[in-house]
Short mmCIF file of C-alpha atoms and ligand atoms in Angstrom, two decimals:
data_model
loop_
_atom_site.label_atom_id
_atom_site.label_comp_id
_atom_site.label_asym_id
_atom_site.label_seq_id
_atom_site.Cartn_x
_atom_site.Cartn_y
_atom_site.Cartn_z
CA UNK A 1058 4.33 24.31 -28.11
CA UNK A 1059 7.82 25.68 -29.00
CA UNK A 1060 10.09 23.75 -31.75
CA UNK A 1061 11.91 21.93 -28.75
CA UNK A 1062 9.17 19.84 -27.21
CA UNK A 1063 10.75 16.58 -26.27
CA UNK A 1064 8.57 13.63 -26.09
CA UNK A 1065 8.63 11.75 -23.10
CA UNK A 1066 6.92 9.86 -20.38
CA UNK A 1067 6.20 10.31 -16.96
CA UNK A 1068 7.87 7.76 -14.40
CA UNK A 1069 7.37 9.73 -11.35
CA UNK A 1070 4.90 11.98 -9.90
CA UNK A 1071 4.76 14.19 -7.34
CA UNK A 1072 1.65 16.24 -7.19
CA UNK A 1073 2.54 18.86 -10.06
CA UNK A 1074 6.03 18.21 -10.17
CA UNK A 1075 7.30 15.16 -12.07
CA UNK A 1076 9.99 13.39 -13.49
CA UNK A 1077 10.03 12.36 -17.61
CA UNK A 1078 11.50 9.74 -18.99
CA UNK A 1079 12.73 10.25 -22.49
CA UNK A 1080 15.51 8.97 -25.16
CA UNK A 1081 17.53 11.86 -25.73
CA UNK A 1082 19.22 11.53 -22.25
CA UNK A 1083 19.18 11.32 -18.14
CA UNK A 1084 15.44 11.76 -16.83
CA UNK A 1085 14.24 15.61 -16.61
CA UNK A 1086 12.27 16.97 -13.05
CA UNK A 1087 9.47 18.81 -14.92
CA UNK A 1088 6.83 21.37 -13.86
CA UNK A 1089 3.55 20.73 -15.23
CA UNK A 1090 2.28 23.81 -16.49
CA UNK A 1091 -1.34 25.45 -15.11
CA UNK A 1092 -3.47 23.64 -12.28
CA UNK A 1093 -6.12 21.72 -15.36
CA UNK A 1094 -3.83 19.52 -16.77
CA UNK A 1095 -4.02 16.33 -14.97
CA UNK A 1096 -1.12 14.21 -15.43
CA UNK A 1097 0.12 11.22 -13.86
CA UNK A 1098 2.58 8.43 -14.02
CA UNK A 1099 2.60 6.81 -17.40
CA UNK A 1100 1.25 9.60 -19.23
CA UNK A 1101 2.92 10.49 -22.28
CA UNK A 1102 3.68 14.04 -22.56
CA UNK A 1103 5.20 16.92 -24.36
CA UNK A 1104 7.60 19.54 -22.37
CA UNK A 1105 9.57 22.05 -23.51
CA UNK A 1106 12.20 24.51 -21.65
CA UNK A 1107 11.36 28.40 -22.23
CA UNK A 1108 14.06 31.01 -23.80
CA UNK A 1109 15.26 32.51 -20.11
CA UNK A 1110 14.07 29.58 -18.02
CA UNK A 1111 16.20 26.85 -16.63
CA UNK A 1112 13.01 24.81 -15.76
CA UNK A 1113 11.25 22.26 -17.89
CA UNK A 1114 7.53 22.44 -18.02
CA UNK A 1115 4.96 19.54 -19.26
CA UNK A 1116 3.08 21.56 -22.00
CA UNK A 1117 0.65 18.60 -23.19
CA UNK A 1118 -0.28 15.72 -22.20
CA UNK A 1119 -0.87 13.13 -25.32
CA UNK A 1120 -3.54 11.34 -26.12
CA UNK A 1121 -4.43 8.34 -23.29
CA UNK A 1122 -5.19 4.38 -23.76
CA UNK A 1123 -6.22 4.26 -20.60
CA UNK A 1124 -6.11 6.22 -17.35
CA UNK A 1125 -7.25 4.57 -13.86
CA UNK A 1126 -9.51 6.36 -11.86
CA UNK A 1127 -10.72 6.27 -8.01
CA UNK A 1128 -13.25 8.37 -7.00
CA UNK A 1129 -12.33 9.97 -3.51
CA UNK A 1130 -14.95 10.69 -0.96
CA UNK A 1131 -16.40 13.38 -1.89
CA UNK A 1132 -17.45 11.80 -5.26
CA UNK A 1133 -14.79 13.54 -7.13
CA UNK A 1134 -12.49 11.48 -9.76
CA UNK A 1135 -9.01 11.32 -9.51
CA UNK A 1136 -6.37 9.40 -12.00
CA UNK A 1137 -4.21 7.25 -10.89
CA UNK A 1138 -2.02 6.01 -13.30
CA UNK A 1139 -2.16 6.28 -17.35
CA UNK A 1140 -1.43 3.55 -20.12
CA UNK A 1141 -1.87 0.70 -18.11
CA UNK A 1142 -1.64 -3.35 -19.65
CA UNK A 1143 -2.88 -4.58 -15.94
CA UNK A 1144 -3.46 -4.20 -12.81
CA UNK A 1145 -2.58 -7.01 -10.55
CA UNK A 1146 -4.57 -6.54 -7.16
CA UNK A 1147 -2.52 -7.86 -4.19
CA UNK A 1148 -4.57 -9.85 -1.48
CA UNK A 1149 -3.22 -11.67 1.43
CA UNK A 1150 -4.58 -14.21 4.09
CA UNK A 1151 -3.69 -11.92 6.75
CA UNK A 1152 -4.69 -8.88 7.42
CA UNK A 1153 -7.87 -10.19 6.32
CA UNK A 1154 -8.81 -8.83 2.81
CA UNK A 1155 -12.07 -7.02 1.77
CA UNK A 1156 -13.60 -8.73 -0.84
CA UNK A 1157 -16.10 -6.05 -1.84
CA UNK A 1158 -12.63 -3.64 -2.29
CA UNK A 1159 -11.07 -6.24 -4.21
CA UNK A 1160 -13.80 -6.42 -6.29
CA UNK A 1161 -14.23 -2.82 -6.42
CA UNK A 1162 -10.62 -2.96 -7.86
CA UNK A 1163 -11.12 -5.81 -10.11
CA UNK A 1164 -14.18 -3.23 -11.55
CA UNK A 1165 -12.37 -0.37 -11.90
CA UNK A 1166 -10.35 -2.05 -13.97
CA UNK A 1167 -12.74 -3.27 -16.47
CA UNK A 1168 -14.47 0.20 -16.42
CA UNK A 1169 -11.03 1.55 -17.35
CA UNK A 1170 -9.85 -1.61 -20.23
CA UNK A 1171 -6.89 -3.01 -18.19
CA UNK A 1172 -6.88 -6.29 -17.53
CA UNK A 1173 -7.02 -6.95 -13.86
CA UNK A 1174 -5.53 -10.49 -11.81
CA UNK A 1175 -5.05 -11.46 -8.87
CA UNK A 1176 -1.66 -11.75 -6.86
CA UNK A 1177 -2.02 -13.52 -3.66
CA UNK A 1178 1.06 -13.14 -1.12
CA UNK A 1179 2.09 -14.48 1.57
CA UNK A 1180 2.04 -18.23 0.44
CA UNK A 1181 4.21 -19.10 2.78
CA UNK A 1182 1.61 -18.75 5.77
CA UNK A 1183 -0.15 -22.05 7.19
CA UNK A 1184 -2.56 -22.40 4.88
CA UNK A 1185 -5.45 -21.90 6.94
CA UNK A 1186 -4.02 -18.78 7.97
CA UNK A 1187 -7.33 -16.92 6.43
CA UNK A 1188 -10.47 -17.09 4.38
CA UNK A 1189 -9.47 -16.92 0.77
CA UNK A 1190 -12.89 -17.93 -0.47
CA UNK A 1191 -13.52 -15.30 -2.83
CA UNK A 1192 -11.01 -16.01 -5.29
CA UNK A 1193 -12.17 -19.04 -6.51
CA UNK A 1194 -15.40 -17.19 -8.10
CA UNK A 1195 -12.86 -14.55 -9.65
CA UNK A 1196 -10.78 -17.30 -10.84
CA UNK A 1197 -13.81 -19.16 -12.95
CA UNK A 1198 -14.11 -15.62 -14.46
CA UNK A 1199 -10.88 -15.73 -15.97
CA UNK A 1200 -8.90 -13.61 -13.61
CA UNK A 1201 -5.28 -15.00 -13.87
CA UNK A 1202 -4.85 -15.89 -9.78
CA UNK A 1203 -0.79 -16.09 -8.87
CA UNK A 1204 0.20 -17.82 -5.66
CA UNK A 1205 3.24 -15.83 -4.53
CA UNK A 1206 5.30 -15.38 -1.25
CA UNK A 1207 7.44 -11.83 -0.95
CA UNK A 1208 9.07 -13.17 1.97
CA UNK A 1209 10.36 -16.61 0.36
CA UNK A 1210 9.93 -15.83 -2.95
CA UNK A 1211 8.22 -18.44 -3.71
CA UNK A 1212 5.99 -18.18 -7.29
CA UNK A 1213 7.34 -15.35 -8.15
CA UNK A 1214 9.38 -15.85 -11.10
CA UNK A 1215 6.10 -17.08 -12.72
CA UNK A 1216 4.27 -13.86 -11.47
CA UNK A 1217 6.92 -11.80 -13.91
CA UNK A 1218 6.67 -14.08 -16.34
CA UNK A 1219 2.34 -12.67 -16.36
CA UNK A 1220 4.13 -9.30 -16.02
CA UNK A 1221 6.74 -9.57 -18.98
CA UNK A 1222 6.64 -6.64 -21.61
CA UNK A 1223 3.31 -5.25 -19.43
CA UNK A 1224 3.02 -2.04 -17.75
CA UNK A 1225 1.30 -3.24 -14.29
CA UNK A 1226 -0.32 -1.18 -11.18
CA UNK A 1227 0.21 -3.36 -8.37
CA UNK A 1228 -2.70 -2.24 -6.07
CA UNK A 1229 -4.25 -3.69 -2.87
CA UNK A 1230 -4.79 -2.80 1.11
CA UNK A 1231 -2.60 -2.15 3.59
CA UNK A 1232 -0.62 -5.05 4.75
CA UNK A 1233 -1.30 -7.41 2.11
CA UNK A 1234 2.69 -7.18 1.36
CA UNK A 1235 2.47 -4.76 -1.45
CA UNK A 1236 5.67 -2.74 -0.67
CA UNK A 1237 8.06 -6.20 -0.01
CA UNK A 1238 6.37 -7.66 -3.55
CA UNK A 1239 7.64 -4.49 -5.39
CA UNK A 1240 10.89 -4.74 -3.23
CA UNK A 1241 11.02 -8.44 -3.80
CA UNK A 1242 10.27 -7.44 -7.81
CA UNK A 1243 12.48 -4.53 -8.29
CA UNK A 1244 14.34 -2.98 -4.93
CA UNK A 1245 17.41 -1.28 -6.45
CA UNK A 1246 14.99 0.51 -8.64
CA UNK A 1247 12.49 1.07 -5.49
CA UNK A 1248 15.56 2.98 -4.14
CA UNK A 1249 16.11 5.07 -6.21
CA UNK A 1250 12.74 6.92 -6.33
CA UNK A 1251 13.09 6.86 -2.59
CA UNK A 1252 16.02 8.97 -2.76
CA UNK A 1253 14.55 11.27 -5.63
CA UNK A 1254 11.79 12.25 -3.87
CA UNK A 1255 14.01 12.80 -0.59
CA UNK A 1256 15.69 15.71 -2.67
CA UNK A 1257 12.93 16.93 -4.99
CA UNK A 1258 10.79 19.47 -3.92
CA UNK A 1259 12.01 22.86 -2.22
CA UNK A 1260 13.75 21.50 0.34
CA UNK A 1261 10.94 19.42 2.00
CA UNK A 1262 9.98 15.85 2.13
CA UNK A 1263 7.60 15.28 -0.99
CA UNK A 1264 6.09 11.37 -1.46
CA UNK A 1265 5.36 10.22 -4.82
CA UNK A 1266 1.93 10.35 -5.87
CA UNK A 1267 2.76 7.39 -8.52
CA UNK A 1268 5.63 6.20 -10.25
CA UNK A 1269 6.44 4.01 -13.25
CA UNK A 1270 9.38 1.19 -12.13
CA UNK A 1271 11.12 -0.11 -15.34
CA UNK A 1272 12.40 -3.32 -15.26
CA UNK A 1273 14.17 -5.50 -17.73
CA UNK A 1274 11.14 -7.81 -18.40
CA UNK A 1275 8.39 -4.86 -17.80
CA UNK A 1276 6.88 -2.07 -16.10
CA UNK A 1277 5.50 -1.73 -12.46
CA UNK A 1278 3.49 1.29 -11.90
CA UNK A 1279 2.74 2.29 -7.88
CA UNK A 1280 0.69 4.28 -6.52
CA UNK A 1281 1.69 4.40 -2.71
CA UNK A 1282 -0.92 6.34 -1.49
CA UNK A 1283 -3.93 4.83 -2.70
CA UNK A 1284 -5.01 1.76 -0.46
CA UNK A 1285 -8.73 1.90 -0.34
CA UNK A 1286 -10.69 2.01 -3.93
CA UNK A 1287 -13.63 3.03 -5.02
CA UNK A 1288 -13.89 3.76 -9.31
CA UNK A 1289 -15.01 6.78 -10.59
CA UNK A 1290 -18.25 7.74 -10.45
CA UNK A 1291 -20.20 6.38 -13.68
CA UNK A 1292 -23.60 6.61 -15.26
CA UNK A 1293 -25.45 3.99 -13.15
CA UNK A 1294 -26.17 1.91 -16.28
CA UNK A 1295 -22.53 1.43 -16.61
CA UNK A 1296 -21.93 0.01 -13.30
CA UNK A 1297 -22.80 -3.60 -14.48
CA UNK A 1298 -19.42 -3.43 -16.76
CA UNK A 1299 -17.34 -3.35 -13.87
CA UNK A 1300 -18.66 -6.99 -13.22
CA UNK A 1301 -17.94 -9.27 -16.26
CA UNK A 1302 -20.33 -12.14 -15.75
CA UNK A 1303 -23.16 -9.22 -15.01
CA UNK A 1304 -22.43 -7.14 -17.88
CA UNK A 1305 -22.64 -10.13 -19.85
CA UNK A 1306 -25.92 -10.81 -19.29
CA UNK A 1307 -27.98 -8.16 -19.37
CA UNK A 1308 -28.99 -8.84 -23.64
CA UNK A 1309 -30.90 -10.98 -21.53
CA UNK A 1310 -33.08 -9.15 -19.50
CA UNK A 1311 -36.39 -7.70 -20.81
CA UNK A 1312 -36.07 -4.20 -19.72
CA UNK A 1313 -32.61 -2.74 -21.74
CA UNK A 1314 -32.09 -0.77 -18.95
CA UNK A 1315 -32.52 -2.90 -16.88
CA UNK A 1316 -30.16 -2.87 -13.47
CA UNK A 1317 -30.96 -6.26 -12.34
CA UNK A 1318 -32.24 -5.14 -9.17
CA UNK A 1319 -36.17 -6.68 -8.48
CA UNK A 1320 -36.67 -5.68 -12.46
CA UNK A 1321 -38.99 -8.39 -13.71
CA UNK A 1322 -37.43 -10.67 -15.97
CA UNK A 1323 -33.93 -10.04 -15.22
CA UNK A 1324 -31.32 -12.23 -16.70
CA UNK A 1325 -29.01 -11.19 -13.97
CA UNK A 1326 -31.18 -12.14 -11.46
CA UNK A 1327 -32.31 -15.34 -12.57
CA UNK A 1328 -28.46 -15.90 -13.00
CA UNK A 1329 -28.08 -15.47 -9.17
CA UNK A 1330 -30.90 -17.84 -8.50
CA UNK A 1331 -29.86 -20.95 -10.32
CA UNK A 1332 -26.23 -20.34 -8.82
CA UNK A 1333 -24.75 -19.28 -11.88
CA UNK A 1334 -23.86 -16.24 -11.00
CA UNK A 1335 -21.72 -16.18 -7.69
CA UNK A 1336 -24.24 -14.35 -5.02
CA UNK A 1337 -21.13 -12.38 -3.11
CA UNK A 1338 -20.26 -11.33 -6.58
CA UNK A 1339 -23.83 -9.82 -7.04
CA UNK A 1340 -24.00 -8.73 -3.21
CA UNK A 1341 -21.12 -6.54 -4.46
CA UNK A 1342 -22.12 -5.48 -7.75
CA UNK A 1343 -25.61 -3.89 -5.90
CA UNK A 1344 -23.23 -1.75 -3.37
CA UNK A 1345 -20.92 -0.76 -5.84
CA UNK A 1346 -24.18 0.87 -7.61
CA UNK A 1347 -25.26 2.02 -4.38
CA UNK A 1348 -21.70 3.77 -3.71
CA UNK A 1349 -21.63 4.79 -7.20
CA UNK A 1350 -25.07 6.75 -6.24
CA UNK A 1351 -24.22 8.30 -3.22
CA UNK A 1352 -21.14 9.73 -4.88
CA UNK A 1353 -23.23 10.84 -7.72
CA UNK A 1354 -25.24 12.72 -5.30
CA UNK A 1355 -22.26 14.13 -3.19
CA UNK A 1356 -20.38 15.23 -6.09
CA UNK A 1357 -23.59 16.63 -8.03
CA UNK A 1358 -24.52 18.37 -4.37
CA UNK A 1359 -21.51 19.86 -4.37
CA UNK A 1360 -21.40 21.50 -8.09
P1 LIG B 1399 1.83 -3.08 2.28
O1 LIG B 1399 1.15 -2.27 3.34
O2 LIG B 1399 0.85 -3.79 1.41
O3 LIG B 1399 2.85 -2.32 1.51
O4 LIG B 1399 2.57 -4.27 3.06
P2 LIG B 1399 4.09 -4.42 3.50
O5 LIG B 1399 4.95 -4.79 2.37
O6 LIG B 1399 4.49 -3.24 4.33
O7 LIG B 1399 3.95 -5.71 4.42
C1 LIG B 1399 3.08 -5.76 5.54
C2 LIG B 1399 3.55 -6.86 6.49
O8 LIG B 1399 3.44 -8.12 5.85
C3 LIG B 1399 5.01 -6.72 6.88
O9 LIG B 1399 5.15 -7.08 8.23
C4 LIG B 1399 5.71 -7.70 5.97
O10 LIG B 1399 6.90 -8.19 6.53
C5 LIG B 1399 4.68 -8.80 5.84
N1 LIG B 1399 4.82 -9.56 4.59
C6 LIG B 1399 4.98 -9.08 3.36
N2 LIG B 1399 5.08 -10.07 2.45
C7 LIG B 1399 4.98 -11.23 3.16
C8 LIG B 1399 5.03 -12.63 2.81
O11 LIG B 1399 5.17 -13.02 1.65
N3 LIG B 1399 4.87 -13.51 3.83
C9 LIG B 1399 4.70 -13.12 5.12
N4 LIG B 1399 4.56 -14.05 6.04
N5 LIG B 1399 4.67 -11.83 5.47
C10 LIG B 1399 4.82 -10.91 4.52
ZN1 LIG B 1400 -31.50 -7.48 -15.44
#
């Protein structure tokens, strides 16, 4: 790394071109240097200009807190966004809402040490409008749960009160409202990476792959591309941490590696039984693993 590396971090991302973020001045369009280094909105980075070169170039990528991953369908991981505080995964009444995606959300972000909750939107539908049974289970857990309406606006000066001095992904299927909450959050700054990534590029149309929205109370990250989830592929013993009241339990079970399946003497399990455990919860927990498997196999196929 030459003597003028400026410190900075990324805000926008578009594939291998991004945009940095930094104090010595305006935002600089970047070029990240080699096809292995993986960077991403919210990374902090190192980039440098060379002696001949009017282009800036990431040269390193600093150490992460965090980084969230999806695993794409061929079993292969892929990063999302880096040095997250949450991620607040948007559900709706209508369209209906996958509860097994939510939860694979809700998982990824434990696997990945951001603390996930729950933004609910449209509020301002009848309130029968849709089965929102699944959120009372996530909601004994400890998930924070916010009640918000993006058309009305209702609840959502308490929603950035949960979001002051946080950097949060706001993640969630398609419809739920997840482009009018950032609008209804932070629209003149929403703009503006619309028309950046109008003009970046060589002359063509380029979408951000994620971005980092700074607002005066906090940080938005967005990821506009990602609307189904699945987390990275993990060791299938680690599975289990992706599910807080599961993970807790298994000191319990007799065999340590246990994966509370039809093991005998499974904490988990007896959990489920007595009601204690939530049995959608555990319904999901057993396909994530099963996912998590199949990818294993795809991606180990593959290499
Ligand atoms: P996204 O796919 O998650 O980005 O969702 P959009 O923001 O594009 O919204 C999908 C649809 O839901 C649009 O027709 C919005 O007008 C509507 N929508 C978004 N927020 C609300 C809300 O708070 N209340 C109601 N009733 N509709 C909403
Ligand atoms: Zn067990």
């Amino acid at each position: 790394m030459s003597d003028g590396a400026i410190r900075g971090c990324v805000v926008e991302c578009y594939g291998r071109r991004v945009l940095v973020a930094h104090d010595a001045g305006a935002p600089l369009a970047c070029k990240v240097r080699g096809r292995k280094l993986d960077v991403v909105a919210g990374d902090e980075v190192l980039i440098e200009k060379h002696e001949g070169s009017d282009d800036w170039t990431v040269g390193e990528r600093l150490a992460r807190r965090n980084v969230l991953c999806r695993s794409d369908s061929r079993g292969l991981e892929e990063s999302i966004a880096a040095n997250l505080d949450q991620l607040g995964v948007v559900v709706a009444p209508l369209p209906a809402c996958d509860p097994f995606v939510v939860d694979r959300y809700v998982a990824g972000a434990c696997l990945a040490g951001i603390a996930p909750l729950l933004i609910v939107n449209k509020l301002d539908l009848p309130g029968d409008a849709g089965d929102l049974s699944y959120i009372e289970p996530l909601r004994k857990l400890g998930l924070p749960v916010h009640l918000v309406s993006a058309r009305s606006g209702a609840g959502l000066p308490e929603l950035i009160t949960a979001l002051t001095g946080k950097r949060t992904l706001l993640a969630g299927q398609s419809g739920v409202g997840k482009s009018s909450l950032l609008n209804a959050l932070a629209g003149d700054a929403i703009r503006a990476i619309g028309r950046l990534s109008e003009r970046s590029g060589e002359g063509r149309h380029t979408t951000v792959s994620s971005a980092i929205i700074r607002q005066p109370w906090g940080e938005l990250a967005d990821s506009p591309g990602v609307r189904d989830y699945t987390p990275a592929v993990v060791p299938p013993q680690d599975v289990q941490r992706g599910f807080m009241e599961i993970g807790g339990l298994a000191g319990g079970c007799r065999f340590q590696d246990c994966l509370h399946l039809r093991e005998p003497q499974c904490a988990v399990q007896a959990a489920v039984d007595s009601g204690a455990i939530d049995p959608r919860r555990y319904e999901s927990y057993r396909r994530l693993l099963n996912l998590n498997r199949q990818l294993d196999d795809k991606r180990g196929w593959r290499a």
